[in-house]
mmCIF file of C-alpha atoms in Angstrom:
data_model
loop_
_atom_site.group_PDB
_atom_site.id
_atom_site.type_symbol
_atom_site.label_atom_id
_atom_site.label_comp_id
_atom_site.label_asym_id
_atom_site.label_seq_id
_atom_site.Cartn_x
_atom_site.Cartn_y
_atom_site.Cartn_z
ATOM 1 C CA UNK Q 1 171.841 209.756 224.757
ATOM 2 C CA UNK Q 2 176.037 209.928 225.250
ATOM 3 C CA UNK Q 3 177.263 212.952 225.159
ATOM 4 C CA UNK Q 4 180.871 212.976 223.699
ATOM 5 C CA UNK Q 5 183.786 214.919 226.015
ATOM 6 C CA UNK Q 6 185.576 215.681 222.745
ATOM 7 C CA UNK Q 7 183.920 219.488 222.137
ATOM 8 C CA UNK Q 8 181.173 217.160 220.042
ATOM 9 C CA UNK Q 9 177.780 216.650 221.341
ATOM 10 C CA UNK Q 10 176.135 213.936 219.845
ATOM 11 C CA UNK Q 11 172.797 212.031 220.130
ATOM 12 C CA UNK Q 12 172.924 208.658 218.951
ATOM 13 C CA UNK Q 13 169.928 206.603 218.855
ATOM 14 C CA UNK Q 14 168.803 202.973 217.724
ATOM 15 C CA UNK Q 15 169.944 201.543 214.017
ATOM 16 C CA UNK Q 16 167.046 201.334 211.686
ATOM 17 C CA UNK Q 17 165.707 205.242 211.662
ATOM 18 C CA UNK Q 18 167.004 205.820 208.383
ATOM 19 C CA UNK Q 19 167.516 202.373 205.971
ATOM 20 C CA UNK Q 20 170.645 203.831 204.268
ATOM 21 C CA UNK Q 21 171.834 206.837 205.845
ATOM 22 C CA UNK Q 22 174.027 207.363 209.575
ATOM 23 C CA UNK Q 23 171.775 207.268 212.781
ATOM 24 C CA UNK Q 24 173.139 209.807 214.406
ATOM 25 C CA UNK Q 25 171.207 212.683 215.693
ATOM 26 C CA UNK Q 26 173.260 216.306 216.661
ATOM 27 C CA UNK Q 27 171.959 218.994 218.283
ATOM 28 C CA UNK Q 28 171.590 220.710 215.002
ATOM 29 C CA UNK Q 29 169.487 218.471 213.543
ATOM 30 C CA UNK Q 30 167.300 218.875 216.008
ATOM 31 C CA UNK Q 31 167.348 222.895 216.270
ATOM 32 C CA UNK Q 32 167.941 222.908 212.144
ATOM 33 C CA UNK Q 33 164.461 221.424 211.846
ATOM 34 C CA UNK Q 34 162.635 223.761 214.671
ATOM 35 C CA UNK Q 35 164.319 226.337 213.389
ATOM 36 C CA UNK Q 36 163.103 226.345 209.786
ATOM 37 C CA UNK Q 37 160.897 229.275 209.090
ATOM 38 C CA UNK Q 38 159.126 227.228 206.954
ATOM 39 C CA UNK Q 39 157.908 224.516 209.454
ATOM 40 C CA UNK Q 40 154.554 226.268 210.283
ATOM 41 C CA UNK Q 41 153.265 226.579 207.297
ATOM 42 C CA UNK Q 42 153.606 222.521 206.154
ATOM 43 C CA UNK Q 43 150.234 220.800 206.482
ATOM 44 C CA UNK Q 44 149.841 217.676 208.337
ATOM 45 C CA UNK Q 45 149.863 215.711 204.877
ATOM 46 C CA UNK Q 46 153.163 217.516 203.962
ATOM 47 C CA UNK Q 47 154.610 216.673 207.107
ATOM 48 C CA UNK Q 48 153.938 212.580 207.106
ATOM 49 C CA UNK Q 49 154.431 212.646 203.217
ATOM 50 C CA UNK Q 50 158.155 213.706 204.172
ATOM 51 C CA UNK Q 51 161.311 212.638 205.397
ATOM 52 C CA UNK Q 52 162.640 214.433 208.660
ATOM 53 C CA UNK Q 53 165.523 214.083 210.675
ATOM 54 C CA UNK Q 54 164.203 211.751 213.047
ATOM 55 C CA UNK Q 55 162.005 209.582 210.813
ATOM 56 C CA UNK Q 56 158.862 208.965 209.544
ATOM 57 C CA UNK Q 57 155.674 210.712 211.617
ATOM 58 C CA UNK Q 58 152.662 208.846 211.995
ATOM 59 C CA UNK Q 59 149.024 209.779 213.431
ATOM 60 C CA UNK Q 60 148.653 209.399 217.059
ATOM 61 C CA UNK Q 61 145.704 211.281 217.765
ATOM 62 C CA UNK Q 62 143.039 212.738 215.483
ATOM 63 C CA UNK Q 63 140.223 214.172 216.738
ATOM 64 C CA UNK Q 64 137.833 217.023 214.788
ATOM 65 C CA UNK Q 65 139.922 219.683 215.839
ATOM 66 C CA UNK Q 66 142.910 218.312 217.010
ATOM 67 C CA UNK Q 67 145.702 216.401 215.113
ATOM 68 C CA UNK Q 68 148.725 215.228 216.812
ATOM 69 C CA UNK Q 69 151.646 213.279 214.700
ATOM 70 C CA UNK Q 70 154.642 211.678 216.520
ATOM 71 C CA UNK Q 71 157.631 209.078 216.050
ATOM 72 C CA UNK Q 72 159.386 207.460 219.236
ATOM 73 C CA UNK Q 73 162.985 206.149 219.084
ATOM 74 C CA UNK Q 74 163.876 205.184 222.420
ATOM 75 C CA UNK Q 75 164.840 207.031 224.784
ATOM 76 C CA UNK Q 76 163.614 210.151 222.485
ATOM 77 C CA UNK Q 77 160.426 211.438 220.292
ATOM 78 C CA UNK Q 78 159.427 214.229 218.229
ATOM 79 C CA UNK Q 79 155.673 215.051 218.058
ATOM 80 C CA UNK Q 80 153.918 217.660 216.214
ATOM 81 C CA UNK Q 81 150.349 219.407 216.911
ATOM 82 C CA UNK Q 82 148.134 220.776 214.864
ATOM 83 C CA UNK Q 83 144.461 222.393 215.920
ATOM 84 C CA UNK Q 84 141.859 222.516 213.451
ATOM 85 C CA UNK Q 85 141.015 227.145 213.440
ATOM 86 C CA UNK Q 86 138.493 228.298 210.583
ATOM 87 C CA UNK Q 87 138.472 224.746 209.037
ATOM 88 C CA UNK Q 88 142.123 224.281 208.324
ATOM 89 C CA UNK Q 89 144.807 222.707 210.347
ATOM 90 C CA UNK Q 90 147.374 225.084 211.999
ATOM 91 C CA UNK Q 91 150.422 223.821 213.679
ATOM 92 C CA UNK Q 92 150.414 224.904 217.253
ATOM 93 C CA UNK Q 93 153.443 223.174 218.952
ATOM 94 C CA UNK Q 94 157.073 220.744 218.017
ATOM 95 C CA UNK Q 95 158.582 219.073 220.685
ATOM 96 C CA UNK Q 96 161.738 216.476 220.684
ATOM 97 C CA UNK Q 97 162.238 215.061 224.233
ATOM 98 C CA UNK Q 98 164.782 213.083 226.074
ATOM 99 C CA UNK Q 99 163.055 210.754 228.483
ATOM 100 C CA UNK Q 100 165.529 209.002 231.477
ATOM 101 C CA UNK Q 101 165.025 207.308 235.120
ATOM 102 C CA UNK Q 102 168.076 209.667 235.816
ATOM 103 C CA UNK Q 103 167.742 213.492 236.804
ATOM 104 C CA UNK Q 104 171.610 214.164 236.132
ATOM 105 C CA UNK Q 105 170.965 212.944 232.345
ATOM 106 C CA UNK Q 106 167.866 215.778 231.587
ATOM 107 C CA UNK Q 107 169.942 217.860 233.408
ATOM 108 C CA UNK Q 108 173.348 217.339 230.783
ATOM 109 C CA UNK Q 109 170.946 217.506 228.272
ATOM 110 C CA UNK Q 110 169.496 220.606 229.327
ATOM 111 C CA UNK Q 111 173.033 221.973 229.517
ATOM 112 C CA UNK Q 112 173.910 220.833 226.251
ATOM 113 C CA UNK Q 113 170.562 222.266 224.620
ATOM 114 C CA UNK Q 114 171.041 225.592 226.450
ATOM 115 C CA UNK Q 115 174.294 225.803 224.841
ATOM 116 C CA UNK Q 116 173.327 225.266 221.786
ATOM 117 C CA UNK Q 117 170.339 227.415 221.366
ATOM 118 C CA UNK Q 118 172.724 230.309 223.386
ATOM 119 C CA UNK Q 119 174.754 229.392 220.274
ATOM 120 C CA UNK Q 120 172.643 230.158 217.572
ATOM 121 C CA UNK Q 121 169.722 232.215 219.050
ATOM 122 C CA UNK Q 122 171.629 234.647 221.722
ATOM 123 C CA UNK Q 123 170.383 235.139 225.152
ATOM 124 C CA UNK Q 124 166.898 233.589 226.151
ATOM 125 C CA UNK Q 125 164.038 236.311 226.211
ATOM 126 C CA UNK Q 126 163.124 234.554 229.566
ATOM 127 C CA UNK Q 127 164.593 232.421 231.696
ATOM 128 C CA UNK Q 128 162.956 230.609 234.947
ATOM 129 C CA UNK Q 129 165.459 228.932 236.522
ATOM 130 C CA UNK Q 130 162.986 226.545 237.639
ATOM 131 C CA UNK Q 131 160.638 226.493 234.931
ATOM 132 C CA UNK Q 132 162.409 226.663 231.743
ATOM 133 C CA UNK Q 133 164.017 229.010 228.793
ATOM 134 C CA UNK Q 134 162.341 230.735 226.483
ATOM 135 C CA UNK Q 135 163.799 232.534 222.899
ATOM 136 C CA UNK Q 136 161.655 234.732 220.988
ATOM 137 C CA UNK Q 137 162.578 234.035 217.390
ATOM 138 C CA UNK Q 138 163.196 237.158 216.101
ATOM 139 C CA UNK Q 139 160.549 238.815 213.402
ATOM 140 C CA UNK Q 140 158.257 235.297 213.925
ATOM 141 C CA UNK Q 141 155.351 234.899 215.754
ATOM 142 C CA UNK Q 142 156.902 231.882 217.217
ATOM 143 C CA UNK Q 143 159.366 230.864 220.028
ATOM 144 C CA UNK Q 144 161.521 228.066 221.493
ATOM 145 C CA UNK Q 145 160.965 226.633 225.093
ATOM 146 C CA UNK Q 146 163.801 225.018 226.767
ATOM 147 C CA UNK Q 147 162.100 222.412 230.206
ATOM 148 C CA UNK Q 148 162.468 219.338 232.033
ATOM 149 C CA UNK Q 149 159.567 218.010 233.768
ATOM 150 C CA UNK Q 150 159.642 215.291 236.218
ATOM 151 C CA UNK Q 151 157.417 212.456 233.825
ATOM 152 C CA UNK Q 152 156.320 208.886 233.098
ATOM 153 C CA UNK Q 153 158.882 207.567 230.440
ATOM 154 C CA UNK Q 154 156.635 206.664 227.538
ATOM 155 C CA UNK Q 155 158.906 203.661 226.623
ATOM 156 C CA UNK Q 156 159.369 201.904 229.952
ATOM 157 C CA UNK Q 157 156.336 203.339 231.968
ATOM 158 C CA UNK Q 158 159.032 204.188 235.059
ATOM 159 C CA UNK Q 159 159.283 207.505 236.749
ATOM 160 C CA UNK Q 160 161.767 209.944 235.317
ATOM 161 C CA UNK Q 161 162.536 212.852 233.721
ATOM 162 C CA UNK Q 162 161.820 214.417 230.063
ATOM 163 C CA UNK Q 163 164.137 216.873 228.832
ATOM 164 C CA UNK Q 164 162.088 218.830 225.994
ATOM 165 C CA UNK Q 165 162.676 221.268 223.433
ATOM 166 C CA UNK Q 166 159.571 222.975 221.879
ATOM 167 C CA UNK Q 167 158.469 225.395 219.260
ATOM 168 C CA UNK Q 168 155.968 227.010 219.958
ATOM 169 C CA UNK Q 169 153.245 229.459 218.724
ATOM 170 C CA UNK Q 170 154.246 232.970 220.462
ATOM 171 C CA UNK Q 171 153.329 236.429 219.305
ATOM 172 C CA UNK Q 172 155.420 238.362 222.250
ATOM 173 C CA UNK Q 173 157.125 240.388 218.826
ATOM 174 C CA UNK Q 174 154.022 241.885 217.754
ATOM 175 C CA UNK Q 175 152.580 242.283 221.713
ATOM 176 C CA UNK Q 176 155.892 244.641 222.471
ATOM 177 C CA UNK Q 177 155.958 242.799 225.557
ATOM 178 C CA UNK Q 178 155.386 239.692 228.036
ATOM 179 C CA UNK Q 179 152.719 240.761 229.811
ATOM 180 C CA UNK Q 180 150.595 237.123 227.876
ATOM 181 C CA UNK Q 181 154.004 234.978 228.519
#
């Protein structure tokens, strides 16, 4: 990940993601697609059938009620979870992380992230210093969560850090409250 000092934050990642289009990745690529109101409701099949922004999903775990898609593009990945309620397959959770041997580089990214998502969402409904943000996406039953974790990078299988962005499934709107959070 570089992030560029000209007012432009940018994620650029290996050549080859997309045959004939740029590889660069911006932050609002990344909160465009978790953003989409339509997200939740794509099926698993509708999800690998399509293009996203980071590339092509594939099945990494399948399991009767579990489904779990991802793509990996070092040093980042999007995955996708689905659980299997009253026979059909529900999204539960979207994360794209950031995985680095270096604390300081989660840490920019968390900064630049934060930013962002200040940006375009407002003020987090929660946020635990130590733990994480949290926005409550307005009239949805879902919500974004903002953490880095100390972690075992998937690529190199070195200690390090994962900065992640996730939607998740949250009904806090229709609870009036946090009292579940």
């Amino acid at each position: 990940v570089y992030i560029m000092s000209d007012k432009r934050i940018l994620i650029f990642i290996g050549l080859g993601l997309f045959p004939t289009i740029s590889s660069a990745i911006t932050l609002d690529n990344i909160s465009n697609f978790l953003l989409n109101p339509d997200l939740p409701q794509l099926t698993p099949h509708e999800v690998i059938a399509n293009q996203n922004f980071f590339g092509k999903l594939d099945t990494t775990l399948e399991t009767e009620d579990e489904l779990v898609l991802s793509a990996q593009k070092k040093p980042n990945s999007l995955e996708m979870t689905y659980m299997k309620l009253d026979g059909q397959w529900l999204l539960n959770d979207v994360s794209f992380s950031y995985y680095s041997s270096k604390n300081e580089n989660c840490e920019k990214q968390q900064n630049a992230y934060t930013k962002h998502l200040t940006k375009k969402l407002n003020k987090a409904t929660f946020n635990e210093s130590d733990e994480g943000m949290f926005w409550q996406l307005q009239d949805r039953s879902w919500g974004i969560w903002l953490s880095t974790d100390r972690t075992i990078n998937p690529f190199s299988n070195a200690s390090g850090c994962s900065s992640k962005i996730i939607l998740i499934y949250s009904n806090l709107d229709e609870q009036n409250g946090d009292e579940d959070f």
